[in-house]
Every structure is written in C-alpha cells, then in structure tokens.
Amino acid sequence: GAKAQGRGAWCFYAEEMTQAARERLTLESRLRQALQQGQLVLHYQPQIDIATGRIVSAEALVRWLDPDEGLIAPARFIPLAEVSGLIVPLGAWVLAEACRQGQAWRAAGLPEITLAVNVSPRQLRQSDLPAAVAQALAQSGFAAAQLELEITESALAENHEHALRILHQLRALGVQLAIDDFGTGYSSLVQLKRYPIQVLKIDQGFVRDIPHNKDDMAISAAIIAMGHSMGLRVLAEGVETVEQLEFLRAQGCDSYQGYRRSRPVPAAEFEALLRAEAGC
Ligand code: C2E
Ligand code: MG
Ligand code: MG
Ligand code: MG
C-alpha cells in the first residue's frame, strides 16, 4: 500500500543521496590529483573589438583533461572546487598559467592582447587574492595592464565592503577589472558606481534571444548606455549570430565574444588565430 511505497521511496532517496555524496568525494579527490598532476589546461576564447573586427583580448577558461573521460567542462568541477576550497589552489594555477602563456606570446612577438581570468567568489573572499595575483605577475613577467580579472556580480554583492577593499588592492596592482555575467546578480547601482572597474560583460542570457526578445534587447541596450555613461567598456558574451552582432554594433557595444567568431580553443589554436590576423 501507500505506506510500503512511501518507505520504498525513502530508501531509494537515501541510497541516491549516498551515491551522490560518494560521487562528489570521488570527483573531489580526482580533481585534487588532476591539479597536482598537471591535467588542467586553459582554453582561450577571442574577444573581438566590434569596430575593427580584430582580436583584442581572450578569456582563459579552464578544462580538465582526464585520461579516461577526456575533456571535462568547468560546469562539472568549478562548483565542487568552490565548495571544497580547492578553487583557491586551482585559481592560483589558472592565474599563473594565464600569465605564463601571455608572457610567452609576448616574447614570441605576437600582437599584445589582454588576457581575462575568472575569479570565483571564494577567491574574492580570501584576503590574499591580491598577493596571489602579484605573485603570478612577478613570476611570469606579464604586464599587469594586460591582465583582466573577471568577477561575477553576485560575488561582489556577497560582502560588499570586503569585496570593494580587495578590488581596490587589485586595481592598485595595475590589473583591469571586469564584472562578469552582468545583469544576473544583485548589486545595486549605488554599489556599481563604487566599484573600481573598467569593463561590464553583458550576460549571455540577455544576448541569446536577440533579435526576437524585445525585453532582452532593451536590457542590453540599457547596459551599454549605462556602462558608457559611467566610463566603462562593455563586452557582450555568447554572441552566436550576425543579427546579434549587428544589434550590438548599432547600440555601440565595444566588444564581444562568442561562437559567432570562435569557441574557446587550446593555446596553440588561439596562437594560430592571432598569427593569421597579424600576418606573422
Ligand atoms: P563565464 O566566465 O561566463 O564564461 C563564458 C562561458 O560561455 C564559457 O563556458 C564559454 O565557453 C561559453 N560561451 C562562449 N561563447 C559562447 C556562445 O556563443 N554560446 C554559448 N552558448 N556559450 C558560449 P565554459 O568555458 O564552459 O565556462 C563556464 C563557466 O565556468 C564560466 O562562465 C566561469 O564561470 C567558469 N569558469 C571557467 N573557467 C574558470 C576558471 O578558470 N576559474 C573560475 N573560477 N571559473 C571558471
Ligand atoms: Mg568569465
Ligand atoms: Mg560570463
Ligand atoms: Mg557565466
């Protein structure tokens, strides 16, 4: 009857929970090992100046190259790294690797571009983030002005005063600061105007349904206008179609990234894109 069924459902649920917890633990220790054994790689997605059509920067995006499973997307392990605290050493590795690669491209005579690196909420909460950034810059020799840190709007709203202090310390190092996934967080305009930032990244959720969703078009246009009147550059994420790009161009958006131009690609492939464009 209903009672037996209820009990069965509970057992099934409990069993599932245990399995989920077990899988989480396994994944966590595998990730820890992957970090130690150098199984993480960065892919680079071009960011394009809309007016000139040229690559001006790239976002570094981490991938886990598992010997058995192949390439594992960050959605599967970044949230876990975040709750387990593994994001701190992982994030330090990402910073160091992006700076090392950026400096190697500079040394090879490639056009100077900015590299954007994602900083997670947990990393922002650590008060030694500025020290970690300074170390990555010093060890690589990469120019601070060519490093951009992407911080999500929700991470900033979490502990506003602390976040603001860290942002000012980062800015004092000479790096550029961007708000990632802008429009999806909860920072007020009062908070926004206090952030020492240079770039707003319009969340891809507002770009996806252009030109069909009039509300998304109005929001994107408003973010561009507001960003510009605050002296910020505005980049649109997730641009896939020519219609989206033309709408953004008409609104005066500065730059974009998205499958329209290129997916995130391995370093060697990104280097080839840069060389092809520069003719070197
Ligand atoms: P994000 O920082 O907002 O990165 C943009 C994501 O959008 C990337 O997914 C990128 O591949 C994807 N994307 C780019 N263009 C398009 C497009 O035209 N269409 C669609 N549908 N998607 C597009 P990815 O690489 O899977 O990364 C997902 C998220 O994982 C990132 O979102 C970021 O929050 C996090 N992440 C990635 N790498 C790192 C990292 O090194 N550190 C930290 N803390 N987080 C990272
Ligand atoms: Mg990002
Ligand atoms: Mg984003
Ligand atoms: Mg995102």
PDB file of C-alpha atoms in Angstrom, residues 35-198:
ATOM      1  CA  LEU A  35      45.607  19.654 -10.277  1.00  0.00           C
ATOM      2  CA  GLN A  36      48.757  18.055  -8.858  1.00  0.00           C
ATOM      3  CA  GLN A  37      49.427  16.001 -11.980  1.00  0.00           C
ATOM      4  CA  GLY A  38      49.009  18.840 -14.426  1.00  0.00           C
ATOM      5  CA  GLN A  39      45.785  17.590 -16.008  1.00  0.00           C
ATOM      6  CA  LEU A  40      44.179  21.008 -16.141  1.00  0.00           C
ATOM      7  CA  VAL A  41      44.505  23.118 -19.256  1.00  0.00           C
ATOM      8  CA  LEU A  42      43.399  26.576 -20.288  1.00  0.00           C
ATOM      9  CA  HIS A  43      41.476  27.235 -23.455  1.00  0.00           C
ATOM     10  CA  TYR A  44      41.264  30.743 -24.861  1.00  0.00           C
ATOM     11  CA  GLN A  45      38.257  32.446 -26.392  1.00  0.00           C
ATOM     12  CA  PRO A  46      38.914  35.537 -28.517  1.00  0.00           C
ATOM     13  CA  GLN A  47      37.304  38.834 -27.548  1.00  0.00           C
ATOM     14  CA  ILE A  48      36.751  40.991 -30.608  1.00  0.00           C
ATOM     15  CA  ASP A  49      36.635  44.753 -30.969  1.00  0.00           C
ATOM     16  CA  ILE A  50      33.321  45.336 -32.767  1.00  0.00           C
ATOM     17  CA  ALA A  51      34.501  48.468 -34.612  1.00  0.00           C
ATOM     18  CA  THR A  52      37.678  46.931 -36.054  1.00  0.00           C
ATOM     19  CA  GLY A  53      36.805  43.225 -36.061  1.00  0.00           C
ATOM     20  CA  ARG A  54      40.186  42.458 -34.503  1.00  0.00           C
ATOM     21  CA  ILE A  55      41.035  40.215 -31.570  1.00  0.00           C
ATOM     22  CA  VAL A  56      41.962  42.497 -28.689  1.00  0.00           C
ATOM     23  CA  SER A  57      41.850  40.053 -25.838  1.00  0.00           C
ATOM     24  CA  ALA A  58      40.976  36.500 -24.811  1.00  0.00           C
ATOM     25  CA  GLU A  59      39.225  34.870 -21.891  1.00  0.00           C
ATOM     26  CA  ALA A  60      41.126  31.984 -20.321  1.00  0.00           C
ATOM     27  CA  LEU A  61      38.735  29.129 -19.485  1.00  0.00           C
ATOM     28  CA  VAL A  62      39.841  26.075 -17.552  1.00  0.00           C
ATOM     29  CA  ARG A  63      39.274  22.494 -18.715  1.00  0.00           C
ATOM     30  CA  TRP A  64      40.112  19.206 -17.075  1.00  0.00           C
ATOM     31  CA  LEU A  65      41.861  16.799 -19.399  1.00  0.00           C
ATOM     32  CA  ASP A  66      41.029  13.453 -17.825  1.00  0.00           C
ATOM     33  CA  PRO A  67      42.986  10.472 -19.205  1.00  0.00           C
ATOM     34  CA  ASP A  68      39.825   8.319 -19.261  1.00  0.00           C
ATOM     35  CA  GLU A  69      36.957  10.752 -19.719  1.00  0.00           C
ATOM     36  CA  GLY A  70      38.613  13.288 -21.991  1.00  0.00           C
ATOM     37  CA  LEU A  71      37.838  16.986 -21.722  1.00  0.00           C
ATOM     38  CA  ILE A  72      35.668  17.859 -18.720  1.00  0.00           C
ATOM     39  CA  ALA A  73      33.820  21.204 -18.760  1.00  0.00           C
ATOM     40  CA  PRO A  74      34.171  23.638 -15.838  1.00  0.00           C
ATOM     41  CA  ALA A  75      30.442  23.418 -15.034  1.00  0.00           C
ATOM     42  CA  ARG A  76      31.166  19.898 -13.753  1.00  0.00           C
ATOM     43  CA  PHE A  77      34.020  20.766 -11.410  1.00  0.00           C
ATOM     44  CA  ILE A  78      34.182  24.508 -10.641  1.00  0.00           C
ATOM     45  CA  PRO A  79      31.133  24.433  -8.320  1.00  0.00           C
ATOM     46  CA  LEU A  80      32.660  21.467  -6.475  1.00  0.00           C
ATOM     47  CA  ALA A  81      36.053  23.176  -6.286  1.00  0.00           C
ATOM     48  CA  GLU A  82      34.258  26.210  -4.904  1.00  0.00           C
ATOM     49  CA  VAL A  83      32.563  24.373  -2.004  1.00  0.00           C
ATOM     50  CA  SER A  84      35.587  22.204  -1.198  1.00  0.00           C
ATOM     51  CA  GLY A  85      38.015  25.131  -1.187  1.00  0.00           C
ATOM     52  CA  LEU A  86      40.074  23.533  -3.961  1.00  0.00           C
ATOM     53  CA  ILE A  87      39.255  26.599  -6.032  1.00  0.00           C
ATOM     54  CA  VAL A  88      41.964  28.524  -4.168  1.00  0.00           C
ATOM     55  CA  PRO A  89      44.956  26.451  -5.413  1.00  0.00           C
ATOM     56  CA  LEU A  90      43.135  25.804  -8.704  1.00  0.00           C
ATOM     57  CA  GLY A  91      42.546  29.537  -9.164  1.00  0.00           C
ATOM     58  CA  ALA A  92      46.176  30.277  -8.351  1.00  0.00           C
ATOM     59  CA  TRP A  93      47.210  27.780 -11.020  1.00  0.00           C
ATOM     60  CA  VAL A  94      44.890  29.395 -13.580  1.00  0.00           C
ATOM     61  CA  LEU A  95      46.352  32.828 -12.810  1.00  0.00           C
ATOM     62  CA  ALA A  96      49.938  31.595 -13.051  1.00  0.00           C
ATOM     63  CA  GLU A  97      49.305  29.647 -16.254  1.00  0.00           C
ATOM     64  CA  ALA A  98      47.482  32.508 -17.999  1.00  0.00           C
ATOM     65  CA  CYS A  99      50.283  34.938 -17.092  1.00  0.00           C
ATOM     66  CA  ARG A 100      52.950  32.452 -18.210  1.00  0.00           C
ATOM     67  CA  GLN A 101      51.186  31.927 -21.544  1.00  0.00           C
ATOM     68  CA  GLY A 102      50.559  35.641 -22.031  1.00  0.00           C
ATOM     69  CA  GLN A 103      54.219  36.399 -21.454  1.00  0.00           C
ATOM     70  CA  ALA A 104      55.282  33.582 -23.823  1.00  0.00           C
ATOM     71  CA  TRP A 105      53.096  35.075 -26.584  1.00  0.00           C
ATOM     72  CA  ARG A 106      54.576  38.491 -25.907  1.00  0.00           C
ATOM     73  CA  ALA A 107      58.108  37.108 -26.054  1.00  0.00           C
ATOM     74  CA  ALA A 108      57.248  35.391 -29.348  1.00  0.00           C
ATOM     75  CA  GLY A 109      56.366  38.792 -30.809  1.00  0.00           C
ATOM     76  CA  LEU A 110      52.608  38.226 -31.135  1.00  0.00           C
ATOM     77  CA  PRO A 111      50.284  41.250 -31.020  1.00  0.00           C
ATOM     78  CA  GLU A 112      49.788  42.472 -27.469  1.00  0.00           C
ATOM     79  CA  ILE A 113      46.451  41.341 -26.130  1.00  0.00           C
ATOM     80  CA  THR A 114      44.769  41.366 -22.762  1.00  0.00           C
ATOM     81  CA  LEU A 115      44.073  38.047 -21.039  1.00  0.00           C
ATOM     82  CA  ALA A 116      40.954  37.784 -18.906  1.00  0.00           C
ATOM     83  CA  VAL A 117      40.921  35.342 -15.990  1.00  0.00           C
ATOM     84  CA  ASN A 118      37.873  34.319 -13.942  1.00  0.00           C
ATOM     85  CA  VAL A 119      37.984  34.849 -10.199  1.00  0.00           C
ATOM     86  CA  SER A 120      35.493  32.858  -8.136  1.00  0.00           C
ATOM     87  CA  PRO A 121      33.519  34.174  -5.142  1.00  0.00           C
ATOM     88  CA  ARG A 122      35.638  32.088  -2.773  1.00  0.00           C
ATOM     89  CA  GLN A 123      38.870  33.511  -4.197  1.00  0.00           C
ATOM     90  CA  LEU A 124      37.487  37.007  -3.744  1.00  0.00           C
ATOM     91  CA  ARG A 125      36.665  36.249  -0.112  1.00  0.00           C
ATOM     92  CA  GLN A 126      40.314  35.312   0.552  1.00  0.00           C
ATOM     93  CA  SER A 127      42.246  38.384   1.604  1.00  0.00           C
ATOM     94  CA  ASP A 128      45.410  37.060  -0.056  1.00  0.00           C
ATOM     95  CA  LEU A 129      43.993  37.272  -3.605  1.00  0.00           C
ATOM     96  CA  PRO A 130      45.965  40.463  -4.390  1.00  0.00           C
ATOM     97  CA  ALA A 131      49.150  38.732  -3.204  1.00  0.00           C
ATOM     98  CA  ALA A 132      48.422  35.719  -5.419  1.00  0.00           C
ATOM     99  CA  VAL A 133      47.870  37.994  -8.410  1.00  0.00           C
ATOM    100  CA  ALA A 134      51.046  39.961  -7.670  1.00  0.00           C
ATOM    101  CA  GLN A 135      52.985  36.691  -7.462  1.00  0.00           C
ATOM    102  CA  ALA A 136      51.643  35.397 -10.792  1.00  0.00           C
ATOM    103  CA  LEU A 137      52.641  38.689 -12.437  1.00  0.00           C
ATOM    104  CA  ALA A 138      56.099  38.810 -10.847  1.00  0.00           C
ATOM    105  CA  GLN A 139      56.913  35.175 -11.614  1.00  0.00           C
ATOM    106  CA  SER A 140      55.877  35.444 -15.258  1.00  0.00           C
ATOM    107  CA  GLY A 141      56.904  38.979 -16.063  1.00  0.00           C
ATOM    108  CA  PHE A 142      53.492  39.520 -17.693  1.00  0.00           C
ATOM    109  CA  ALA A 143      52.349  43.158 -17.609  1.00  0.00           C
ATOM    110  CA  ALA A 144      49.673  43.915 -15.038  1.00  0.00           C
ATOM    111  CA  ALA A 145      47.852  46.170 -17.509  1.00  0.00           C
ATOM    112  CA  GLN A 146      47.403  43.175 -19.828  1.00  0.00           C
ATOM    113  CA  LEU A 147      45.697  41.087 -17.164  1.00  0.00           C
ATOM    114  CA  GLU A 148      41.957  41.465 -16.604  1.00  0.00           C
ATOM    115  CA  LEU A 149      40.155  39.797 -13.736  1.00  0.00           C
ATOM    116  CA  GLU A 150      36.510  38.797 -14.213  1.00  0.00           C
ATOM    117  CA  ILE A 151      34.412  38.855 -11.096  1.00  0.00           C
ATOM    118  CA  THR A 152      30.753  37.912 -11.132  1.00  0.00           C
ATOM    119  CA  GLU A 153      28.239  40.446 -10.000  1.00  0.00           C
ATOM    120  CA  SER A 154      26.862  38.058  -7.384  1.00  0.00           C
ATOM    121  CA  ALA A 155      30.315  37.567  -5.825  1.00  0.00           C
ATOM    122  CA  LEU A 156      30.629  41.323  -5.390  1.00  0.00           C
ATOM    123  CA  ALA A 157      27.253  41.713  -3.744  1.00  0.00           C
ATOM    124  CA  GLU A 158      28.055  38.948  -1.227  1.00  0.00           C
ATOM    125  CA  ASN A 159      30.203  41.008   1.121  1.00  0.00           C
ATOM    126  CA  HIS A 160      30.260  44.411  -0.412  1.00  0.00           C
ATOM    127  CA  GLU A 161      32.748  46.224   1.835  1.00  0.00           C
ATOM    128  CA  HIS A 162      35.298  43.399   1.785  1.00  0.00           C
ATOM    129  CA  ALA A 163      34.919  42.966  -1.984  1.00  0.00           C
ATOM    130  CA  LEU A 164      35.418  46.681  -2.505  1.00  0.00           C
ATOM    131  CA  ARG A 165      38.630  46.632  -0.460  1.00  0.00           C
ATOM    132  CA  ILE A 166      40.019  43.701  -2.460  1.00  0.00           C
ATOM    133  CA  LEU A 167      39.048  45.327  -5.768  1.00  0.00           C
ATOM    134  CA  HIS A 168      40.942  48.482  -4.822  1.00  0.00           C
ATOM    135  CA  GLN A 169      44.008  46.438  -3.887  1.00  0.00           C
ATOM    136  CA  LEU A 170      43.833  44.578  -7.202  1.00  0.00           C
ATOM    137  CA  ARG A 171      43.397  47.785  -9.107  1.00  0.00           C
ATOM    138  CA  ALA A 172      46.449  49.231  -7.332  1.00  0.00           C
ATOM    139  CA  LEU A 173      48.483  46.401  -8.896  1.00  0.00           C
ATOM    140  CA  GLY A 174      47.544  47.798 -12.305  1.00  0.00           C
ATOM    141  CA  VAL A 175      45.264  44.980 -13.477  1.00  0.00           C
ATOM    142  CA  GLN A 176      41.930  45.637 -15.182  1.00  0.00           C
ATOM    143  CA  LEU A 177      38.684  44.584 -13.587  1.00  0.00           C
ATOM    144  CA  ALA A 178      35.527  43.328 -15.267  1.00  0.00           C
ATOM    145  CA  ILE A 179      32.121  42.386 -13.933  1.00  0.00           C
ATOM    146  CA  ASP A 180      31.146  39.013 -15.415  1.00  0.00           C
ATOM    147  CA  ASP A 181      27.572  37.858 -16.100  1.00  0.00           C
ATOM    148  CA  PHE A 182      26.385  41.415 -15.579  1.00  0.00           C
ATOM    149  CA  GLY A 183      22.650  41.754 -15.092  1.00  0.00           C
ATOM    150  CA  THR A 184      22.177  38.437 -13.294  1.00  0.00           C
ATOM    151  CA  GLY A 185      23.444  39.436  -9.850  1.00  0.00           C
ATOM    152  CA  TYR A 186      22.043  41.673  -7.215  1.00  0.00           C
ATOM    153  CA  SER A 187      24.430  44.588  -6.984  1.00  0.00           C
ATOM    154  CA  SER A 188      22.640  47.906  -6.718  1.00  0.00           C
ATOM    155  CA  LEU A 189      23.533  50.841  -8.905  1.00  0.00           C
ATOM    156  CA  VAL A 190      24.834  52.569  -5.777  1.00  0.00           C
ATOM    157  CA  GLN A 191      27.283  49.688  -5.332  1.00  0.00           C
ATOM    158  CA  LEU A 192      28.122  49.538  -9.009  1.00  0.00           C
ATOM    159  CA  LYS A 193      29.296  53.128  -9.156  1.00  0.00           C
ATOM    160  CA  ARG A 194      31.737  52.476  -6.295  1.00  0.00           C
ATOM    161  CA  TYR A 195      33.482  49.524  -7.948  1.00  0.00           C
ATOM    162  CA  PRO A 196      36.858  50.482  -9.464  1.00  0.00           C
ATOM    163  CA  ILE A 197      36.051  48.523 -12.638  1.00  0.00           C
ATOM    164  CA  GLN A 198      36.757  49.084 -16.320  1.00  0.00           C
TER     165      GLN A 198
END
